[in-house]
């Protein structure tokens, strides 16, 4: 009995030791022995009820007018120190300087790192972690921040509720090359194998983000990789970022998840987690579906110009009607009076609408002078004498 007891104690100790070192040492993958479906066996939080990523069903999101535009802080002040680019066997990671952060959240969050998730089959074959109305994008960029107001560092914050804020950017492919992404893609060949690290020129991190930082989806979720801590305030941008097909191909085919000394090379592909149940959670949106969907800034401009043209048109018509009425009233009076000194022609001339061709300023001025001259001539000589002469200056 004693030896059995000792054996059990030893087994328990051994198990505890394994569990304590689990996060670092268990070789989890996306498919295979410790694939996504097995993560929760080794990392209990991966089986939690607030996991990420999720499918955002836009008709079931809730508009929250209190969600302010997110403001990157210091993203464009990258300095001269190079960034480090690292292949950790699961993705390519760039460590971010601590002066970068994100505003527009209830606390100040300090940037830690950014990384990517992608597929293997080229455009329209999946690769993003989050999906919108069931549709995947081709890849996804994550910019990770920790709550530096509440917690001293990333390792503490990542285990706490409200500890992290991650920006999710969906990436799709198009015709144009996205030069900002070449700041990363051009250097992947230096970190092809797991555990390899390279220093790359610092660049403007904000150039990787979409232009519209005001429209996003917000929910409480988790890290999308083990240990899947449920500590993340997620912001998934509505606007997607575009890269070229060639750029996507480089992302999908350049890296290995295996180390350089391993005999079997394994391509680092399909490093995205499938969407997790929303359970009790609500996804909020910073914009309302109708106004957000229909009106771009161009359309707003068009409407403003349209309304202005309408007003001007209406004013012109009203003016024309008023003048016409005045003209006919005057014409009527004059025909009745049959005045000889002021001919009806002068009245007609003065009230005539402006001539058709547009005139340049000097010509316009000339015409006004002519009008004045005609006017004063028709009124009488005494007005001409009364007018001051501009030549006589004291
Ligand atoms: C993070 O902060 C905690 C608490 O102050 C400390 O114990 C820990 O060593 C720090 N970790 C790192 C990586 O600095
Ligand atoms: C996230 O959870 C906190 C409670 O920890 C809650 O106050 C907050 O409203 C939640 N946010 C979202 C977007 O659901």
Coordinates of C-alpha atoms and ligand atoms in Angstrom, one line a residue:
X1 CA 0.0 0.0 0.0
X2 CA 2.8 2.4 0.9
X3 CA 4.6 2.0 -2.4
X4 CA 1.3 2.4 -4.3
X5 CA 0.7 5.6 -2.3
X6 CA 4.1 6.9 -3.2
X7 CA 3.6 6.0 -6.8
X8 CA 0.3 7.9 -7.0
X9 CA 2.0 10.9 -5.2
X10 CA 4.8 10.8 -7.8
X11 CA 2.3 10.6 -10.6
X12 CA 0.4 13.6 -9.3
X13 CA 3.6 15.7 -8.9
X14 CA 4.6 14.8 -12.4
X15 CA 1.2 15.8 -13.7
X16 CA 1.3 19.1 -11.9
X17 CA 4.7 19.8 -13.2
X18 CA 3.5 19.1 -16.8
X19 CA 0.4 21.3 -16.3
X20 CA 2.5 24.2 -14.9
X21 CA 4.7 24.2 -18.0
X22 CA 1.9 23.5 -20.4
X23 CA 1.5 26.9 -22.0
X24 CA 5.1 27.0 -23.1
X25 CA 5.9 23.4 -23.9
X26 CA 2.9 21.6 -25.2
X27 CA 3.4 21.7 -29.0
X28 CA -0.1 22.8 -30.1
X29 CA -1.0 23.1 -33.7
X30 CA -4.0 23.9 -35.8
X31 CA -4.4 20.4 -37.2
X32 CA -2.9 17.2 -35.9
X33 CA -2.2 15.7 -32.5
X34 CA -2.9 18.8 -30.3
X35 CA -5.1 20.4 -32.9
X36 CA -7.9 23.0 -32.3
X37 CA -10.3 20.4 -31.1
X38 CA -7.8 19.1 -28.5
X39 CA -6.7 22.5 -27.2
X40 CA -9.2 22.5 -24.4
X41 CA -7.8 19.2 -23.1
X42 CA -4.5 20.9 -22.4
X43 CA -5.6 24.5 -22.0
X44 CA -8.9 24.5 -20.1
X45 CA -9.8 28.1 -21.0
X46 CA -9.9 27.1 -24.7
X47 CA -13.2 25.4 -23.7
X48 CA -14.6 28.5 -22.1
X49 CA -17.9 30.3 -23.0
X50 CA -16.4 33.6 -24.3
X51 CA -13.9 32.4 -26.9
X52 CA -12.6 34.0 -30.1
X53 CA -12.9 34.3 -33.0
X54 CA -16.6 34.6 -33.7
X55 CA -18.9 35.0 -36.7
X56 CA -20.4 38.5 -36.7
X57 CA -24.0 38.3 -37.8
X58 CA -24.6 41.9 -38.8
X59 CA -28.4 41.8 -38.3
X60 CA -27.8 40.6 -34.7
X61 CA -25.3 43.3 -33.7
X62 CA -26.4 46.0 -31.4
X63 CA -25.7 49.6 -32.3
X64 CA -23.9 51.4 -29.4
X65 CA -23.6 55.2 -30.0
X66 CA -21.1 55.4 -27.2
X67 CA -18.4 53.5 -29.1
X68 CA -16.0 56.3 -30.1
X69 CA -13.6 56.1 -33.1
X70 CA -10.4 54.3 -32.1
X71 CA -7.2 56.5 -32.2
X72 CA -3.8 54.9 -32.7
X73 CA -1.3 56.7 -30.5
X74 CA 2.3 57.0 -31.8
X75 CA 1.7 54.4 -34.5
X76 CA 3.3 56.7 -37.1
X77 CA 6.2 57.6 -34.9
X78 CA 8.2 54.5 -35.4
X79 CA 11.6 56.0 -34.6
X80 CA 14.9 54.7 -36.0
X81 CA 15.3 51.5 -34.0
X82 CA 14.5 48.5 -36.1
X83 CA 11.5 46.3 -35.4
X84 CA 12.0 42.6 -34.6
X85 CA 10.2 40.1 -36.8
X86 CA 9.9 36.6 -35.3
X87 CA 8.6 33.2 -36.6
X88 CA 7.2 31.5 -33.4
X89 CA 6.1 28.5 -35.3
X90 CA 2.4 29.6 -35.3
X91 CA 2.7 33.0 -37.0
X92 CA 5.0 35.9 -37.8
X93 CA 5.2 38.5 -35.0
X94 CA 6.5 42.0 -34.8
X95 CA 7.2 43.4 -31.4
X96 CA 5.9 47.0 -31.0
X97 CA 7.6 49.8 -29.1
X98 CA 5.9 50.7 -25.8
X99 CA 5.1 54.3 -26.8
X100 CA 2.5 53.0 -29.2
X101 CA -0.9 52.6 -27.9
X102 CA -4.6 52.9 -28.6
X103 CA -7.1 55.5 -27.5
X104 CA -10.9 55.5 -27.6
X105 CA -11.3 52.6 -25.0
X106 CA -12.3 53.0 -21.4
X107 CA -8.6 52.7 -20.4
X108 CA -5.3 53.4 -22.1
X109 CA -3.9 50.4 -23.8
X110 CA -0.2 50.0 -24.7
X111 CA 0.9 48.2 -27.9
X112 CA 2.7 44.9 -27.5
X113 CA 2.9 43.1 -30.9
X114 CA 1.2 42.5 -34.2
X115 CA 0.8 39.2 -36.1
X116 CA -1.1 37.7 -38.9
X117 CA -3.4 34.7 -39.6
X118 CA -3.8 33.2 -43.1
X119 CA -5.0 30.2 -45.2
X120 CA -3.4 28.1 -47.9
X121 CA -5.6 28.1 -50.9
X122 CA -5.2 31.6 -52.3
X123 CA -8.0 34.2 -52.6
X124 CA -11.5 33.4 -51.4
X125 CA -10.4 30.2 -49.7
X126 CA -10.5 31.4 -46.1
X127 CA -7.7 32.4 -43.8
X128 CA -9.3 35.0 -41.5
X129 CA -10.2 34.1 -38.0
X130 CA -13.3 36.3 -37.7
X131 CA -16.0 36.0 -40.3
X132 CA -18.8 38.4 -41.1
X133 CA -22.2 36.8 -41.9
X134 CA -20.4 33.5 -42.4
X135 CA -17.9 34.9 -44.9
X136 CA -14.2 34.6 -44.4
X137 CA -11.6 37.1 -45.6
X138 CA -8.3 35.9 -47.0
X139 CA -6.2 36.8 -43.9
X140 CA -6.4 38.8 -40.7
X141 CA -4.1 41.2 -38.9
X142 CA -4.1 41.5 -35.1
X143 CA -2.6 44.4 -33.2
X144 CA -2.3 43.4 -29.5
X145 CA -2.4 45.9 -26.6
X146 CA -2.5 45.5 -22.8
X147 CA -4.3 47.6 -20.3
X148 CA -1.4 49.7 -19.0
X149 CA -3.7 51.7 -16.7
X150 CA -4.7 48.6 -14.6
X151 CA -1.8 46.2 -15.0
X152 CA 2.0 46.4 -14.9
X153 CA 2.8 44.3 -18.0
X154 CA 1.5 42.0 -20.7
X155 CA 2.0 38.7 -18.8
X156 CA -0.2 39.9 -15.9
X157 CA -2.8 41.6 -18.1
X158 CA -3.3 38.7 -20.4
X159 CA -4.9 36.7 -17.6
X160 CA -7.2 39.4 -16.4
X161 CA -10.6 40.5 -17.6
X162 CA -10.3 43.8 -19.6
X163 CA -6.5 43.1 -19.7
X164 CA -6.1 43.2 -23.4
X165 CA -7.4 45.1 -26.4
X166 CA -6.9 43.6 -29.9
X167 CA -7.6 45.3 -33.2
X168 CA -8.8 42.9 -35.8
X169 CA -8.3 43.9 -39.5
X170 CA -9.7 41.7 -42.2
X171 CA -7.5 41.4 -45.3
X172 CA -8.9 40.7 -48.8
X173 CA -7.1 40.4 -52.1
X174 CA -7.5 42.8 -55.1
X175 CA -5.4 44.0 -58.0
X176 CA -3.3 46.6 -56.3
X177 CA -0.2 46.0 -54.2
X178 CA -0.4 47.3 -50.7
X179 CA 3.0 48.8 -50.1
X180 CA 2.5 49.1 -46.4
X181 CA 2.3 45.3 -46.1
X182 CA 5.6 44.9 -48.0
X183 CA 7.2 46.3 -44.8
X184 CA 6.5 42.8 -43.4
X185 CA 6.2 40.6 -46.5
X186 CA 9.6 41.6 -47.9
X187 CA 11.3 40.2 -44.9
X188 CA 9.5 36.9 -44.4
X189 CA 12.3 35.1 -46.3
X190 CA 14.6 36.0 -43.4
X191 CA 12.5 34.1 -40.9
X192 CA 11.4 31.1 -42.9
X193 CA 11.9 28.6 -40.0
X194 CA 10.3 28.5 -36.6
X195 CA 12.4 30.3 -33.9
X196 CA 14.1 32.5 -36.5
X197 CA 14.2 36.3 -35.8
X198 CA 15.2 39.2 -38.0
X199 CA 15.5 42.9 -37.5
X200 CA 13.6 44.9 -40.1
X201 CA 13.4 48.7 -40.8
X202 CA 10.8 50.4 -38.6
X203 CA 7.7 51.6 -40.5
X204 CA 4.4 53.4 -40.0
X205 CA 2.2 50.8 -38.3
X206 CA -0.9 52.9 -38.9
X207 CA -0.5 52.4 -42.7
X208 CA -1.5 48.8 -42.2
X209 CA -4.9 49.8 -40.7
X210 CA -8.0 50.7 -42.7
X211 CA -8.8 54.4 -43.1
X212 CA -12.1 54.3 -41.4
X213 CA -11.3 53.7 -37.7
X214 CA -14.8 54.8 -36.6
X215 CA -16.8 51.8 -37.8
X216 CA -16.0 48.6 -35.9
X217 CA -17.6 45.7 -34.1
X218 CA -16.9 45.3 -30.4
X219 CA -17.2 42.2 -28.1
X220 CA -15.6 40.5 -25.2
X221 CA -13.6 37.5 -26.2
X222 CA -10.3 35.6 -25.9
X223 CA -6.8 35.0 -27.3
X224 CA -7.4 32.9 -30.4
X225 CA -4.4 30.7 -29.6
X226 CA -3.6 28.6 -26.4
X227 CA -3.9 29.4 -23.6
X228 CA -7.1 31.1 -24.9
X229 CA -7.4 33.5 -21.9
X230 CA -10.7 35.3 -22.0
X231 CA -9.2 38.7 -21.4
X232 CA -9.6 40.5 -24.8
X233 CA -11.8 43.5 -25.7
X234 CA -12.1 42.9 -29.4
X235 CA -12.5 45.6 -32.0
X236 CA -13.0 44.2 -35.5
X237 CA -13.0 46.9 -38.2
X238 CA -15.8 47.1 -40.7
X239 CA -13.5 48.4 -43.5
X240 CA -11.3 45.7 -44.9
X241 CA -7.7 46.2 -46.1
X242 CA -6.6 45.0 -49.5
X243 CA -3.4 43.3 -50.6
X244 CA -2.6 41.8 -54.0
X245 CA -2.9 38.1 -54.9
X246 CA 0.9 37.9 -55.2
X247 CA 1.3 39.3 -51.7
X248 CA -1.2 36.8 -50.3
X249 CA 0.7 34.0 -52.0
X250 CA 4.0 35.1 -50.4
X251 CA 2.3 35.1 -47.0
X252 CA 0.8 31.7 -47.5
X253 CA 3.9 29.9 -48.9
X254 CA 7.1 31.5 -47.4
X255 CA 7.1 30.3 -43.8
X256 CA 7.6 27.0 -42.1
X257 CA 6.2 25.9 -38.7
X258 CA 9.1 23.5 -38.4
X259 CA 12.5 24.5 -37.1
X260 CA 15.5 24.7 -39.4
X261 CA 17.1 21.6 -37.9
X262 CA 13.9 19.5 -38.3
X263 CA 14.2 17.0 -41.1
X264 CA 10.5 17.3 -42.2
X265 CA 9.7 20.8 -43.4
X266 CA 6.1 21.8 -42.5
X267 CA 4.6 24.9 -44.3
X268 CA 3.1 27.4 -41.9
X269 CA -0.4 27.6 -43.3
X270 CA -4.0 27.7 -42.2
X271 CA -3.1 29.2 -38.9
X272 CA -6.6 30.4 -38.1
X273 CA -9.0 29.1 -35.5
X274 CA -12.5 28.2 -36.5
X275 CA -15.3 30.5 -35.1
X276 CA -16.5 29.9 -31.6
X277 CA -20.0 30.0 -30.2
X278 CA -21.2 33.4 -29.2
X279 CA -23.2 31.9 -26.2
X280 CA -24.6 34.7 -24.1
X281 CA -22.5 37.4 -25.7
X282 CA -23.7 40.5 -27.7
X283 CA -21.6 42.0 -30.5
X284 CA -21.9 45.7 -30.5
X285 CA -21.3 48.0 -33.5
X286 CA -20.1 51.6 -33.5
X287 CA -22.4 52.4 -36.4
X288 CA -26.0 51.9 -37.2
X289 CA -26.7 49.5 -40.1
X290 CA -28.7 51.9 -42.4
X291 CA -26.8 55.1 -42.1
X292 CA -23.5 53.3 -42.1
X293 CA -24.2 51.2 -45.1
X294 CA -25.8 53.8 -47.5
X295 CA -23.9 57.0 -47.0
X296 CA -20.3 57.4 -47.9
X297 CA -18.7 60.9 -47.6
X298 CA -18.9 61.2 -51.4
X299 CA -22.6 60.6 -51.3
X300 CA -23.0 63.2 -48.5
X301 CA -21.2 65.7 -50.6
X302 CA -23.4 64.9 -53.5
X303 CA -26.5 65.5 -51.4
X304 CA -25.2 68.8 -50.0
X305 CA -24.4 70.0 -53.5
X306 CA -27.8 68.8 -54.8
X307 CA -29.7 70.7 -52.1
X308 CA -27.6 73.9 -52.7
X309 CA -28.3 73.7 -56.4
X310 CA -31.9 73.3 -55.7
X311 CA -32.0 76.3 -53.4
X312 CA -30.1 78.5 -56.0
X313 CA -32.5 77.3 -58.7
X314 CA -35.5 78.1 -56.6
X315 CA -34.1 81.6 -55.8
X316 CA -33.5 82.3 -59.5
X317 CA -37.0 81.3 -60.4
X318 CA -38.5 83.4 -57.6
X319 CA -36.4 86.4 -58.6
X320 CA -37.4 86.0 -62.2
X321 CA -41.1 85.8 -61.3
X322 CA -40.8 88.9 -59.0
X323 CA -39.0 90.8 -61.7
X324 CA -41.4 89.8 -64.4
X325 CA -44.3 91.0 -62.3
X326 CA -42.5 94.3 -61.5
X327 CA -41.7 94.8 -65.2
X328 CA -45.3 94.3 -66.3
X329 CA -46.6 96.5 -63.5
X330 CA -44.1 99.3 -64.6
X331 CA -44.8 98.7 -68.3
X332 CA -48.5 99.0 -67.6
X333 CA -48.1 102.2 -65.6
X334 CA -45.9 103.8 -68.3
X335 CA -48.1 102.8 -71.2
X336 CA -51.0 104.4 -69.3
X337 CA -49.0 107.6 -68.5
X338 CA -47.4 107.8 -72.1
X339 CA -44.4 109.5 -70.6
X340 CA -42.1 111.1 -73.2
X341 CA -39.0 111.9 -71.2
X342 CA -38.4 108.3 -69.9
X343 CA -38.9 105.8 -72.6
X344 CA -40.3 102.4 -71.8
X345 CA -37.1 101.0 -73.5
X346 CA -35.0 102.2 -70.5
X347 CA -37.2 100.5 -68.0
X348 CA -37.1 97.4 -70.1
X349 CA -33.3 97.6 -70.3
X350 CA -32.8 98.0 -66.6
X351 CA -35.0 95.1 -65.6
X352 CA -33.7 92.8 -68.3
X353 CA -32.2 89.6 -66.9
X354 CA -28.4 89.3 -67.2
X355 CA -27.1 88.5 -70.7
X356 CA -26.5 84.8 -71.5
X357 CA -22.7 84.6 -71.8
X358 CA -20.7 84.6 -68.6
X359 CA -18.6 87.7 -68.3
X360 CA -15.2 88.1 -66.8
X361 CA -14.9 90.6 -63.9
X362 CA -13.6 93.6 -65.8
X363 CA -16.2 93.1 -68.5
X364 CA -18.9 92.8 -65.8
X365 CA -17.7 96.1 -64.2
X366 CA -17.7 97.7 -67.6
X367 CA -21.3 96.6 -68.1
X368 CA -22.4 97.9 -64.7
X369 CA -20.8 101.3 -65.6
X370 CA -22.6 101.3 -68.9
X371 CA -25.8 100.5 -67.1
X372 CA -25.2 103.4 -64.7
X373 CA -24.4 105.7 -67.5
X374 CA -27.6 104.8 -69.4
X375 CA -29.5 105.1 -66.2
X376 CA -28.3 108.5 -65.2
X377 CA -28.7 109.7 -68.8
X378 CA -32.3 108.6 -68.8
X379 CA -33.0 110.2 -65.4
X380 CA -31.5 113.6 -66.3
X381 CA -28.3 115.8 -66.5
X382 CA -28.4 117.0 -62.9
X383 CA -27.5 113.5 -61.5
X384 CA -24.3 113.5 -63.5
X385 CA -23.3 116.9 -62.0
X386 CA -24.1 115.7 -58.5
X387 CA -21.9 112.6 -58.8
X388 CA -18.4 113.2 -57.3
X389 CA -15.4 113.1 -59.7
X390 CA -12.7 110.6 -58.7
X391 CA -9.9 112.7 -60.2
X392 CA -10.1 115.6 -57.7
X393 CA -8.2 114.5 -54.6
X394 CA -6.9 116.9 -52.0
Ligands
LIG1 C1 4.9 41.5 -14.6 O1 4.5 42.1 -13.4 C2 4.4 41.2 -12.3 C3 3.8 41.9 -11.1 O2 4.4 43.2 -10.9 C4 5.8 40.6 -12.0 O3 5.7 39.7 -11.0 C5 6.3 40.0 -13.3 O4 7.6 39.5 -13.1 C6 6.3 40.9 -14.5 N1 6.6 40.2 -15.7 C7 7.4 40.6 -16.6 C8 7.6 39.8 -17.7 O5 8.0 41.7 -16.5
LIG2 C1 -17.5 43.1 -21.5 O1 -17.6 42.7 -20.1 C2 -17.7 43.8 -19.2 C3 -17.7 43.1 -17.8 O2 -16.5 42.5 -17.5 C4 -18.9 44.6 -19.5 O3 -18.9 45.7 -18.5 C5 -18.8 45.1 -20.9 O4 -20.0 45.8 -21.2 C6 -18.6 44.0 -21.8 N1 -18.4 44.6 -23.2 C7 -19.0 44.1 -24.2 C8 -18.7 44.8 -25.5 O5 -19.8 43.2 -24.2

